[in-house]
XYZ file of C-alpha atoms in Angstrom:
336
model
C -0.022 -0.009 0.019
C 2.772 2.422 0.823
C 4.753 4.222 -1.999
C 7.978 3.937 0.140
C 10.473 1.319 -1.069
C 10.371 -1.869 0.826
C 13.447 -2.578 2.846
C 15.398 -5.780 2.493
C 14.551 -6.854 6.041
C 10.938 -5.657 6.049
C 8.515 -8.612 5.575
C 5.123 -8.246 4.002
C 2.263 -7.691 6.468
C -1.359 -8.523 5.707
C -3.736 -6.173 7.460
C -7.241 -7.621 7.987
C -10.250 -5.399 8.861
C -13.468 -7.329 9.679
C -16.608 -5.241 9.211
C -20.373 -5.291 9.142
C -22.626 -2.243 8.292
C -19.774 0.046 9.200
C -20.266 2.790 6.527
C -20.005 5.551 9.219
C -16.576 4.467 10.441
C -14.862 2.179 8.014
C -13.575 5.053 5.774
C -11.832 6.506 8.840
C -10.199 3.200 9.639
C -8.954 2.614 6.085
C -7.646 6.220 5.717
C -5.568 5.684 8.785
C -4.103 2.505 7.351
C -3.289 4.320 4.145
C -0.914 6.583 6.008
C 1.360 3.893 7.415
C 5.181 4.455 7.497
C 5.788 0.791 7.022
C 7.170 0.049 3.562
C 4.765 -2.569 2.238
C 1.571 -4.262 3.332
C -1.624 -5.551 1.871
C -5.104 -4.473 2.938
C -7.851 -6.964 3.290
C -11.426 -6.217 4.246
C -13.770 -9.037 5.243
C -17.433 -8.089 5.287
C -19.987 -10.189 7.140
C -22.801 -9.319 4.599
C -23.368 -5.619 5.094
C -26.568 -4.002 3.717
C -25.185 -0.508 3.597
C -22.280 1.103 1.641
C -19.496 -0.558 3.638
C -18.049 -2.600 0.759
C -18.170 0.308 -1.692
C -16.250 2.491 0.729
C -13.663 -0.268 1.229
C -13.235 -0.681 -2.495
C -12.699 3.056 -2.920
C -9.751 2.825 -0.477
C -8.139 0.118 -2.591
C -8.809 -2.768 -0.237
C -9.309 -6.385 -1.401
C -12.923 -7.072 -0.246
C -14.100 -10.580 0.673
C -17.656 -11.289 1.713
C -18.877 -13.921 4.206
C -22.683 -13.485 4.160
C -24.060 -14.066 7.583
C -20.615 -15.029 8.899
C -19.548 -14.681 12.475
C -16.639 -12.496 13.480
C -14.617 -15.727 13.958
C -15.473 -16.922 10.457
C -14.602 -13.573 8.973
C -11.258 -13.451 10.684
C -10.420 -16.898 9.297
C -11.375 -15.739 5.754
C -8.942 -12.853 6.155
C -6.263 -15.296 7.291
C -6.937 -17.516 4.276
C -6.509 -14.513 1.968
C -3.344 -13.192 3.689
C -0.009 -13.547 2.017
C 2.121 -11.804 4.608
C 4.610 -13.192 7.130
C 2.606 -11.300 9.755
C -1.151 -10.763 9.957
C -2.428 -7.673 11.739
C -5.974 -7.001 12.782
C -7.785 -3.804 13.603
C -11.573 -3.124 13.745
C -13.750 -1.053 11.386
C -14.482 1.458 14.142
C -10.818 2.139 14.963
C -8.083 4.375 13.602
C -4.464 3.511 13.926
C -1.389 5.854 14.132
C 0.918 6.164 11.195
C 3.661 4.164 12.996
C 1.222 1.301 13.932
C 2.610 -1.383 11.694
C 6.255 -0.232 12.126
C 5.995 -0.490 15.885
C 4.201 -3.842 15.761
C 6.685 -5.434 13.345
C 9.745 -4.171 15.259
C 8.269 -5.607 18.531
C 7.303 -9.043 17.151
C 10.413 -9.479 15.097
C 12.474 -9.207 18.251
C 10.202 -11.595 20.233
C 10.931 -15.176 21.355
C 9.501 -18.139 19.579
C 6.630 -18.617 22.107
C 5.260 -15.214 21.294
C 2.264 -15.598 19.048
C 1.716 -11.854 18.566
C 1.898 -8.282 19.823
C -1.014 -6.196 21.049
C -1.697 -2.861 22.601
C -4.447 -0.757 24.187
C -7.440 0.963 22.579
C -8.470 4.402 23.644
C -11.446 6.598 22.774
C -11.173 9.138 19.900
C -10.375 12.759 20.979
C -13.724 13.906 19.428
C -15.886 11.099 20.916
C -18.745 11.962 23.210
C -17.887 12.624 26.863
C -19.593 9.350 27.842
C -17.405 7.325 25.450
C -14.268 8.863 26.955
C -15.553 8.008 30.462
C -16.012 4.382 29.273
C -12.450 4.461 28.054
C -11.108 5.696 31.333
C -13.227 3.141 33.240
C -11.952 0.440 30.962
C -8.458 1.473 32.004
C -9.019 0.646 35.674
C -8.451 -2.806 37.226
C -12.163 -2.936 38.394
C -13.464 -1.741 34.980
C -11.464 -4.254 32.935
C -10.965 -7.183 35.279
C -7.191 -6.683 35.257
C -7.034 -7.298 31.437
C -4.314 -5.593 29.307
C -6.602 -2.589 28.870
C -5.895 -1.681 32.485
C -3.583 1.268 33.144
C -1.860 -1.066 35.696
C -0.046 -2.625 32.683
C 2.109 0.401 32.006
C 5.178 -1.360 30.589
C 6.006 -3.939 27.991
C 5.187 -7.374 29.319
C 3.952 -10.886 28.337
C 0.198 -11.521 28.658
C -2.119 -14.360 27.742
C -4.501 -12.380 25.603
C -4.899 -9.014 23.887
C -7.775 -7.313 22.068
C -8.142 -8.182 18.408
C -8.802 -4.573 17.393
C -5.049 -3.978 17.955
C -2.879 -6.979 17.313
C -0.276 -8.552 14.934
C 0.294 -12.292 14.727
C 3.145 -14.390 13.421
C 1.311 -16.043 10.432
C 3.003 -19.340 11.370
C 0.594 -19.592 14.253
C -2.295 -20.085 11.811
C -0.856 -23.265 10.406
C -2.223 -25.152 13.379
C -4.685 -22.676 15.039
C -7.617 -20.715 13.807
C -10.487 -18.688 15.212
C -13.644 -20.672 16.120
C -16.011 -19.953 13.228
C -19.048 -20.548 15.470
C -18.227 -17.598 17.810
C -19.434 -14.062 17.128
C -18.520 -12.263 20.392
C -15.450 -13.058 22.387
C -13.757 -14.968 19.556
C -10.399 -13.376 20.430
C -10.660 -14.406 24.007
C -11.507 -17.962 23.055
C -8.807 -18.137 20.362
C -6.139 -16.733 22.753
C -7.197 -19.078 25.456
C -6.419 -22.027 23.193
C -3.055 -20.505 22.124
C -2.181 -20.020 25.815
C -2.984 -23.673 26.500
C -0.582 -24.535 23.660
C 2.161 -22.579 25.381
C 1.941 -19.285 23.398
C 1.936 -15.732 24.885
C 1.506 -12.282 23.606
C 3.580 -9.220 24.161
C 1.596 -6.210 25.292
C 3.061 -2.823 24.479
C 1.175 0.092 26.099
C 2.772 2.493 23.594
C 1.078 0.940 20.552
C -2.372 2.281 21.044
C -5.307 2.652 18.569
C -8.357 4.916 18.713
C -11.549 3.104 19.177
C -15.126 4.314 19.119
C -16.489 3.049 22.471
C -20.095 2.988 23.754
C -21.498 6.430 23.146
C -24.394 6.152 25.700
C -25.524 4.294 28.750
C -27.770 1.876 26.790
C -25.011 0.871 24.452
C -22.691 0.424 27.407
C -25.028 -1.966 29.307
C -25.867 -3.949 26.176
C -22.183 -4.555 25.517
C -21.578 -5.600 29.111
C -24.427 -8.089 28.846
C -23.194 -9.472 25.531
C -19.642 -9.925 26.970
C -20.939 -11.798 29.918
C -23.093 -14.085 27.716
C -20.211 -14.679 25.364
C -17.756 -15.648 28.169
C -20.223 -18.084 29.733
C -20.834 -19.621 26.341
C -17.124 -19.972 25.689
C -16.511 -21.627 29.074
C -19.391 -24.028 28.418
C -17.836 -24.871 25.163
C -14.495 -25.735 26.688
C -15.872 -27.166 30.049
C -13.352 -25.200 31.979
C -12.664 -21.705 33.498
C -11.189 -19.445 30.787
C -11.023 -16.335 33.013
C -11.304 -16.868 36.732
C -12.959 -13.518 37.415
C -15.740 -13.927 34.825
C -18.204 -15.488 37.261
C -17.691 -12.844 39.973
C -20.358 -10.454 38.818
C -22.973 -13.208 38.797
C -21.865 -14.399 42.172
C -22.058 -10.838 43.495
C -25.609 -10.624 42.219
C -26.558 -13.802 43.864
C -24.743 -12.816 47.086
C -26.482 -9.428 47.181
C -29.904 -11.041 46.659
C -29.260 -13.511 49.499
C -28.085 -10.721 51.728
C -31.138 -8.653 51.022
C -33.432 -11.610 51.661
C -31.706 -12.408 54.958
C -31.921 -8.838 56.178
C -35.657 -8.691 55.221
C -36.410 -11.960 56.925
C -34.581 -10.894 60.062
C -35.951 -7.347 59.847
C -32.476 -6.068 60.521
C -30.057 -4.261 58.186
C -26.897 -6.373 58.718
C -25.501 -7.715 55.527
C -26.639 -5.220 52.873
C -24.771 -2.258 54.614
C -21.570 -4.321 54.671
C -21.877 -5.055 50.986
C -22.683 -1.409 50.179
C -19.641 -0.295 52.105
C -17.429 -2.736 50.325
C -18.797 -1.582 46.978
C -18.239 2.132 47.856
C -14.581 1.329 48.514
C -14.228 -0.424 45.154
C -16.119 2.178 43.233
C -14.399 4.988 45.069
C -11.013 3.677 44.026
C -12.166 3.352 40.439
C -13.631 6.858 40.507
C -10.345 8.280 41.687
C -8.516 6.514 38.847
C -10.950 7.819 36.281
C -10.795 11.342 37.564
C -6.925 11.189 37.526
C -7.189 10.123 33.887
C -10.062 12.310 32.635
C -9.997 15.398 35.135
C -13.713 15.682 34.724
C -16.532 15.845 37.277
C -18.311 13.213 35.157
C -15.996 10.755 36.986
C -18.714 10.973 39.820
C -20.876 8.844 37.534
C -18.431 5.908 37.697
C -20.144 4.125 40.714
C -23.362 3.979 38.643
C -21.562 2.780 35.577
C -19.613 0.149 37.511
C -22.706 -1.191 39.158
C -24.516 -1.341 35.776
C -21.507 -3.031 34.104
C -21.282 -5.700 36.805
C -25.078 -6.279 36.925
C -25.570 -6.604 33.113
C -22.357 -8.608 32.681
C -23.609 -10.939 35.503
C -27.023 -11.222 33.928
C -25.542 -12.052 30.554
C -23.223 -14.631 32.165
C -26.183 -16.396 33.825
C -28.084 -16.319 30.578
C -25.130 -17.953 28.760
C -24.834 -20.606 31.485
C -28.466 -21.519 31.342
C -29.178 -21.247 27.552
C -30.340 -24.552 26.075
C -27.955 -26.555 23.904
C -26.847 -25.768 21.255
C -26.101 -22.439 22.867
C -27.555 -19.552 20.833
C -25.122 -17.168 19.247
C -27.129 -14.071 20.090
C -28.797 -12.890 23.269
C -32.400 -13.927 23.972
């Protein structure tokens, strides 16, 4: 894609963008990829059957467009891998924008990595012109209680090895795909499931906090809660699929909902406020810490909304997780 001469030591990189009805944002994504400082790369767009102008916009940006009508995100990622010719395969999402040095930074990092490193990833942050609520979501995602300690947490402020990264900002060694692929039956959480299998096979990722992308996060409270519920549902579905715990903390919101309900029932039956105040006090400590982190990052009084956001995230994630655990076999792909 770049007009710069390809260096003798610069391998070809295949950049895959999975999309569906993304006409509002995909042009921004592809424009950012057109400005890369990396000498040579191919751009592949895999569309899940859009009904808007997504494919036309992708073609205008010179991307090779592949269509998987009705395909899951996992199936679309696999189609991109099938079409890739590069030594490395990079993924970003169609609601992201990457910096000009994105590929250069990723390639330099993965080329220097050990053999057990499957790929390199980094954080995703809200766009500078995104709504205030989306920026608040980004800051909350950067706290340990808002992310479950995932690589999105600001606690990971140095280059280190991790078990998983977000697929909106990752590059893989293409050799990994000779024996491992995404699960084509998974539409949400496909990266978590894939990376779980890679970690079981002994692979790890390098997380570099300096290699960040911009990502349009939930713009309002409704979108925020829907996404939390879908993530909870997806994680339960994945763990049912494997019959094992993929992320130890994934059941905590559901357990907290159950514990809170039992505590309330106990206090009601005893006509004495005993357990609920203790739980509220514990939650205030947790949410207060998260609020302080968000305010430090955002410097906005909107940080005072964090306790409500955190409670909603836990509640909806917990509800989704319970729905995923109790859904009849075969487990439905979408929420009821």
